[in-house]
mmCIF file of C-alpha atoms in Angstrom:
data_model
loop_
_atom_site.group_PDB
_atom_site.id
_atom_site.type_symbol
_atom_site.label_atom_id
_atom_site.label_comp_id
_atom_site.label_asym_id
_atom_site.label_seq_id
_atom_site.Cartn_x
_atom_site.Cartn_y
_atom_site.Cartn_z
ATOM 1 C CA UNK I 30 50.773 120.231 72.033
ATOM 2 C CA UNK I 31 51.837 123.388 73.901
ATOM 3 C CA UNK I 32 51.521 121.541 77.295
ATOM 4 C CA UNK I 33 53.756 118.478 75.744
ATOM 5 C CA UNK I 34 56.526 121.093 74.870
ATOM 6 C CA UNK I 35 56.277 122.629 78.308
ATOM 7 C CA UNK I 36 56.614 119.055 80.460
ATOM 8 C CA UNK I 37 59.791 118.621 77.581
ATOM 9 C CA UNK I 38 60.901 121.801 78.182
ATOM 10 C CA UNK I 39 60.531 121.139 82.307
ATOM 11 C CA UNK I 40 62.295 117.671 82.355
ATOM 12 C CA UNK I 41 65.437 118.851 79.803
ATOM 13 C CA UNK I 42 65.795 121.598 82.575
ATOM 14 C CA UNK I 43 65.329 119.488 85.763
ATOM 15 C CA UNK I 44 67.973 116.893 83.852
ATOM 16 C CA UNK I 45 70.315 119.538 83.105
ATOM 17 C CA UNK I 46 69.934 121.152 87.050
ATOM 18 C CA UNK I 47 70.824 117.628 88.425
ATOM 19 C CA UNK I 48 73.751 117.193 85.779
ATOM 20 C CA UNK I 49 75.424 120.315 87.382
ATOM 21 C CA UNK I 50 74.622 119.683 90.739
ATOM 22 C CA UNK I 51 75.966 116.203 90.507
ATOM 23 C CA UNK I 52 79.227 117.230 88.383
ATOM 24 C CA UNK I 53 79.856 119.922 90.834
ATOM 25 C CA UNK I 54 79.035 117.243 94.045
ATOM 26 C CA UNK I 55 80.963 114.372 92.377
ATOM 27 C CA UNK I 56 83.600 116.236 89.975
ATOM 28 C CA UNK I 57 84.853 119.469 92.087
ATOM 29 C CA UNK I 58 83.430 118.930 95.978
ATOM 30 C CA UNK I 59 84.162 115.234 96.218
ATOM 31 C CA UNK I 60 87.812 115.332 95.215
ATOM 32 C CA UNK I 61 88.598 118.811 97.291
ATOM 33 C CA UNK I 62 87.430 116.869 100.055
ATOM 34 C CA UNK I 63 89.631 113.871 99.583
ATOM 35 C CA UNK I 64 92.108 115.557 98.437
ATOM 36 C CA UNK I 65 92.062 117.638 101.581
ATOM 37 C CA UNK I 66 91.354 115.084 103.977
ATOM 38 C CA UNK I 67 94.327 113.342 102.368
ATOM 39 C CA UNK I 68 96.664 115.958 102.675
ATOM 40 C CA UNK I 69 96.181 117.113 106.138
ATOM 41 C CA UNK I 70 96.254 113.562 107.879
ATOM 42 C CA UNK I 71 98.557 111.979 105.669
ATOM 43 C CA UNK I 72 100.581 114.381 103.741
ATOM 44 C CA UNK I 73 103.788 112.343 103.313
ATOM 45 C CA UNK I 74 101.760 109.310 101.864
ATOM 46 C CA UNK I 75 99.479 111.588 99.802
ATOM 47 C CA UNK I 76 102.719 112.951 98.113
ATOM 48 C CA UNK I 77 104.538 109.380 97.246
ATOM 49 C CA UNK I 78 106.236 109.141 100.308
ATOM 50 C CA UNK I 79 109.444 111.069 99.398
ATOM 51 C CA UNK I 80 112.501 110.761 100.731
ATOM 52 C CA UNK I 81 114.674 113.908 100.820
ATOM 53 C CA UNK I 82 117.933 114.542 101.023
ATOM 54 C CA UNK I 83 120.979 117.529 100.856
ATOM 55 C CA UNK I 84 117.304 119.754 100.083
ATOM 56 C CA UNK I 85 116.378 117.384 97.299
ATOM 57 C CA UNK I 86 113.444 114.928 96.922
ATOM 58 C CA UNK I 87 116.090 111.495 95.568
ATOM 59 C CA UNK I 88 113.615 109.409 96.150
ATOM 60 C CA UNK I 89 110.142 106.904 97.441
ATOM 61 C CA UNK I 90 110.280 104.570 100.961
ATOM 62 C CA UNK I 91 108.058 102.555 98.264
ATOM 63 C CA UNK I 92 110.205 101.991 95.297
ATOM 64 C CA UNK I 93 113.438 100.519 95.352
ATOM 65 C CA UNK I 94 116.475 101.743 93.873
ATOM 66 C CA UNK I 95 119.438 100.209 92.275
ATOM 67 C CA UNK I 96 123.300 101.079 93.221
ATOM 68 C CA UNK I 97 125.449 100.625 90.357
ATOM 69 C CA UNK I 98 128.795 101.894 88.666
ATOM 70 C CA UNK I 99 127.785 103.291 85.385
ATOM 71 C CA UNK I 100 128.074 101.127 82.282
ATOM 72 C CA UNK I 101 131.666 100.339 80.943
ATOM 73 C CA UNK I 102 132.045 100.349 76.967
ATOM 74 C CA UNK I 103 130.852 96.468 75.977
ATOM 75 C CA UNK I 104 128.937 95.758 79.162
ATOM 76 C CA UNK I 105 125.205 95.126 79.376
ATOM 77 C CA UNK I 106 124.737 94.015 83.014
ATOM 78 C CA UNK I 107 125.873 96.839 85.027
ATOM 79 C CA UNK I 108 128.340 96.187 88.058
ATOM 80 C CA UNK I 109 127.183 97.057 91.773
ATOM 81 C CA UNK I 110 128.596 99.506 93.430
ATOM 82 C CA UNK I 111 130.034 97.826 96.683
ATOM 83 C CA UNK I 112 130.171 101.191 98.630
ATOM 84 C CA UNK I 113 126.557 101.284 99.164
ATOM 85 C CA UNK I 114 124.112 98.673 100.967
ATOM 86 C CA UNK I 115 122.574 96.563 97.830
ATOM 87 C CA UNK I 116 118.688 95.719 97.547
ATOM 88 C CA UNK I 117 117.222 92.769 95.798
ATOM 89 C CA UNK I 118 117.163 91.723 93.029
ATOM 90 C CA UNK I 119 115.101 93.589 90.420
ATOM 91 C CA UNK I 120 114.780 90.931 87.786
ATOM 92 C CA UNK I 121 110.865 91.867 87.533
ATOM 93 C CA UNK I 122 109.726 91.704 83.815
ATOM 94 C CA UNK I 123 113.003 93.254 82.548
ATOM 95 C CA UNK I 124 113.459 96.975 81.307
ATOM 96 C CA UNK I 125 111.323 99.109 78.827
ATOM 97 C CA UNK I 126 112.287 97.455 75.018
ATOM 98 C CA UNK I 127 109.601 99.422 73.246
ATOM 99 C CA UNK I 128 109.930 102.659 73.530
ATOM 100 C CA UNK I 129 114.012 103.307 74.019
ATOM 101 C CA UNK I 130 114.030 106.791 74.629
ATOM 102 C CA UNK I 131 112.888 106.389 77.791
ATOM 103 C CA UNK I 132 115.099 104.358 80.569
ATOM 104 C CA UNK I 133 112.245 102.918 82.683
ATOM 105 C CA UNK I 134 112.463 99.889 84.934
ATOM 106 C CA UNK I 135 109.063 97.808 84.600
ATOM 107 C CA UNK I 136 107.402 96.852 87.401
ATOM 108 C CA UNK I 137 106.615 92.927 87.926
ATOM 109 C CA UNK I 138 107.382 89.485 88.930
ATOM 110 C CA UNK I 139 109.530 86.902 86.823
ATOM 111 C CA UNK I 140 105.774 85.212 86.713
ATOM 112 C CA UNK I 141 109.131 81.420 87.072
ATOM 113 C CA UNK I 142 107.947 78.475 88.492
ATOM 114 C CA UNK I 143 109.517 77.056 91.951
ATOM 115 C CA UNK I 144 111.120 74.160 89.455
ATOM 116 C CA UNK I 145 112.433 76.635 86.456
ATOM 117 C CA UNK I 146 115.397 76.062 85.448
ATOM 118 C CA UNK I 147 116.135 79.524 84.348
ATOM 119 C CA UNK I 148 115.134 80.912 87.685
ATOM 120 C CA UNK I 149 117.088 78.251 89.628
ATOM 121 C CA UNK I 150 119.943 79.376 87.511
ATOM 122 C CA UNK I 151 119.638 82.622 88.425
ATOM 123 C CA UNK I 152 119.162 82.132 92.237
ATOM 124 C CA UNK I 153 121.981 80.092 92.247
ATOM 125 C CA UNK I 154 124.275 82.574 90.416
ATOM 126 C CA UNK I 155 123.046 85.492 92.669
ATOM 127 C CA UNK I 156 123.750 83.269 95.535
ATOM 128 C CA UNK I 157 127.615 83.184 94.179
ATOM 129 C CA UNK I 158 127.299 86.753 93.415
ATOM 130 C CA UNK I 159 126.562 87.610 97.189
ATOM 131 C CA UNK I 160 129.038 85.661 98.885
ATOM 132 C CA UNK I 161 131.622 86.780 96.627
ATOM 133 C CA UNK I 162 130.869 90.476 96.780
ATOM 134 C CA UNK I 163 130.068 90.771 100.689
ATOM 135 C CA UNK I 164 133.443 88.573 101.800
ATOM 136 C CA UNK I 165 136.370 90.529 102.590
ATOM 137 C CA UNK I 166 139.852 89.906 103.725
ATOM 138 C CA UNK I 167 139.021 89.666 107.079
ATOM 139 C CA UNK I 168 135.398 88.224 106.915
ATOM 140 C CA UNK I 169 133.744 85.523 104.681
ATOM 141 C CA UNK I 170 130.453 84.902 103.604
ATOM 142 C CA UNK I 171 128.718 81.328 103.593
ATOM 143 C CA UNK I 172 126.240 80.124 101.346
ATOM 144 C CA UNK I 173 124.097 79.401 104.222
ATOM 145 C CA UNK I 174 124.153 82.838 105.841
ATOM 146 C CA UNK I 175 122.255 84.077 102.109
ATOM 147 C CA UNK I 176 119.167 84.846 102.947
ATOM 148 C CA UNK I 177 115.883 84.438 100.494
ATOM 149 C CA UNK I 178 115.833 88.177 100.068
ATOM 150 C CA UNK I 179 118.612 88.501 98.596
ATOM 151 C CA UNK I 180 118.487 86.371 95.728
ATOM 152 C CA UNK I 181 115.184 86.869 94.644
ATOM 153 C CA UNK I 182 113.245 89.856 93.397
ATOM 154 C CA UNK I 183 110.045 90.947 95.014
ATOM 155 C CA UNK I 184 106.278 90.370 93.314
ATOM 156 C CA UNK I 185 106.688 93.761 91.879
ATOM 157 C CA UNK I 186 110.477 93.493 91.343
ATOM 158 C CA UNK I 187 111.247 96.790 92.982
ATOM 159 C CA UNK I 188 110.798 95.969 97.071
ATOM 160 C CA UNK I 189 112.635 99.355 98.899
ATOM 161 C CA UNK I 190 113.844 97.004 102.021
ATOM 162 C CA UNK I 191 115.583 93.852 102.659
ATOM 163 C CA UNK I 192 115.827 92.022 105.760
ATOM 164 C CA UNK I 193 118.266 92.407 108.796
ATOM 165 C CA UNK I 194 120.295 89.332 107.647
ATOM 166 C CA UNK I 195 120.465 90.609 104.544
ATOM 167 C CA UNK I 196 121.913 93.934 105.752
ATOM 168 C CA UNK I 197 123.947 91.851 108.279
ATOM 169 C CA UNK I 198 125.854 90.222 105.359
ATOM 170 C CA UNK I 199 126.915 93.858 103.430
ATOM 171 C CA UNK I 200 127.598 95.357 106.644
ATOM 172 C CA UNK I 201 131.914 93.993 106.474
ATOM 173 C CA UNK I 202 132.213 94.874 102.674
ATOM 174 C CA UNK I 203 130.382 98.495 103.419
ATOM 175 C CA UNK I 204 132.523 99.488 106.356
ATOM 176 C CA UNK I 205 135.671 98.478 104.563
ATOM 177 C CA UNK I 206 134.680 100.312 101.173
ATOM 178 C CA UNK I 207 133.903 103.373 102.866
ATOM 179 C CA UNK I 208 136.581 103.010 105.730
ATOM 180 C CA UNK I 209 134.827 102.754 108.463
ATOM 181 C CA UNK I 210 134.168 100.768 111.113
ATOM 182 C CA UNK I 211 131.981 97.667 111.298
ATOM 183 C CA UNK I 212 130.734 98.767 114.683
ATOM 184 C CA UNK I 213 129.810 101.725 113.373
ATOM 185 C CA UNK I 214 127.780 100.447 109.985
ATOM 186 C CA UNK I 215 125.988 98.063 111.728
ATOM 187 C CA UNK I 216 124.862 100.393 113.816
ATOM 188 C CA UNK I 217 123.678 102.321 111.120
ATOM 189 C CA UNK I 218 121.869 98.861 110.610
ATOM 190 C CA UNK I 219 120.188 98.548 113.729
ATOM 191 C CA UNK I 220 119.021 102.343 113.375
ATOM 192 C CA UNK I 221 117.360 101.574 110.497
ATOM 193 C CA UNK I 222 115.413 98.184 111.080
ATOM 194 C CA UNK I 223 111.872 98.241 111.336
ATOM 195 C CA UNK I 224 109.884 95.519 113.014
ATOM 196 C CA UNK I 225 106.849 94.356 112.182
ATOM 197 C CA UNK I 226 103.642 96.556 111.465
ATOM 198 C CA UNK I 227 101.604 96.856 114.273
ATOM 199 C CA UNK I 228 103.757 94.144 115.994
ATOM 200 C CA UNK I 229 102.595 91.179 114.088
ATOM 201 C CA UNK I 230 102.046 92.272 110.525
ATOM 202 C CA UNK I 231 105.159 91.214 108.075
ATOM 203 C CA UNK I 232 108.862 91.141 108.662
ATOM 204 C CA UNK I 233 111.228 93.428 109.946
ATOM 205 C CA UNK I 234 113.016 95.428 107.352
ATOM 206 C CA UNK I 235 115.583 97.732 106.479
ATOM 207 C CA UNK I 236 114.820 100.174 103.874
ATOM 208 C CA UNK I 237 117.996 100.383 101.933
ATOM 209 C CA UNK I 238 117.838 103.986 100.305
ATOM 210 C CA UNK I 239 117.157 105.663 103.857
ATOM 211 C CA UNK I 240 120.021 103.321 105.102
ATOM 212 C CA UNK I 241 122.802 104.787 102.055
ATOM 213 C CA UNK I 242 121.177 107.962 103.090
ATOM 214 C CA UNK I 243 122.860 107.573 106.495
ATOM 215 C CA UNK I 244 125.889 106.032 105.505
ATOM 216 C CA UNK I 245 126.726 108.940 103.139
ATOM 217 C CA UNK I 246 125.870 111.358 106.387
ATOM 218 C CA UNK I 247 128.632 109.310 108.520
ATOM 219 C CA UNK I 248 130.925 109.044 105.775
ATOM 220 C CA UNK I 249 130.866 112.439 105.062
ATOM 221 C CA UNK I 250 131.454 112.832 108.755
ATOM 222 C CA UNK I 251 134.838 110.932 108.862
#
């Protein structure tokens, strides 16, 4: 009986030894580690990829923003602000109807088939919506300089970059907003276009909050 107790007694404290070691191996070590490792090779990833600016975190390279005029008394779409470069669309799966006291933007596709209806309408109305916003006096947009981009929203709804026809397009209505030249905003443009990952991985892109970034820079500069 004694000797029974003893092996219980030995195996409760052997399974309690290897419950700490492991907790401290798995649970503290493990994540310091990481968490380390992480930090000193890729600290601005580790840390959301932030974008700073005027001293101030404003933002992710990840997430994308939206550049509108505030709400006017009886609207419910709000109106883009033409000074700044626009993004895609960010129809994803709508905004946050459950709990209101928090403004949050949802993350996700519209989930549409190729042959909606619905999402044909609203391609078609964006399309309208971009070639009457980016023509000015002096420069007009066609229908067939729209690119994909910038009628549709992403997979997650809230893609940080557009492509270099997209930014082409903006680049008239943006210099003439912000009175300045369009040699000078499109070379904003071409300061800000990334190619392709590793040469051959995606598209090249313009990530639009580090591009309004620089435009407020050089208009501030003016």
């Amino acid at each position: 009986m004694n000797n029974s107790v003893s092996n219980t007694a030995r195996l409760l404290g052997a399974g309690l030894r290897a419950l700490l070691v492991l907790t401290l191996v798995t649970g503290v070590l493990y994540p310091l580690v990481v968490t380390g490792i992480a930090q000193g090779l890729f600290h601005d990833k580790a840390n959301g990829s932030e974008i700073t600016a005027d001293g101030r975190v404003v933002g992710s390279s990840l997430i994308g923003q939206a550049y509108n005029l505030p709400l006017k008394k009886g609207e419910e779409t709000p109106t883009p602000d033409l000074k700044w470069f626009q993004g895609r669309p960010q129809n994803g799966l709508g905004t946050n109807s459950v709990n209101t006291q928090y403004k949050l933007v949802l993350s996700g596709a519209t989930n549409r088939s190729g042959d909606n209806e619905e999402l044909i309408q609203w391609v078609k109305d964006a399309k309208a919506a971009v070639v009457k916003d980016n023509s000015t006096g002096t420069y007009k947009v066609k229908p067939s300089q729209v690119p994909a981009d910038a009628v549709t929203s992403s997979g997650s709804g809230l893609d940080p970059n557009i492509s270099p026809q997209y930014a082409d397009i903006q680049v008239h209505r943006v210099a003439e907003n912000n009175g300045l030249s369009t040699t000078e905003v499109r070379t904003l443009v071409d300061e800000h276009t990334e190619g392709r990952t590793l040469g051959f991985m995606g598209e090249p892109r313009v990530n639009v909050l580090e591009l309004n970034i620089a435009l407020k820079k050089l208009v501030a500069k003016s």
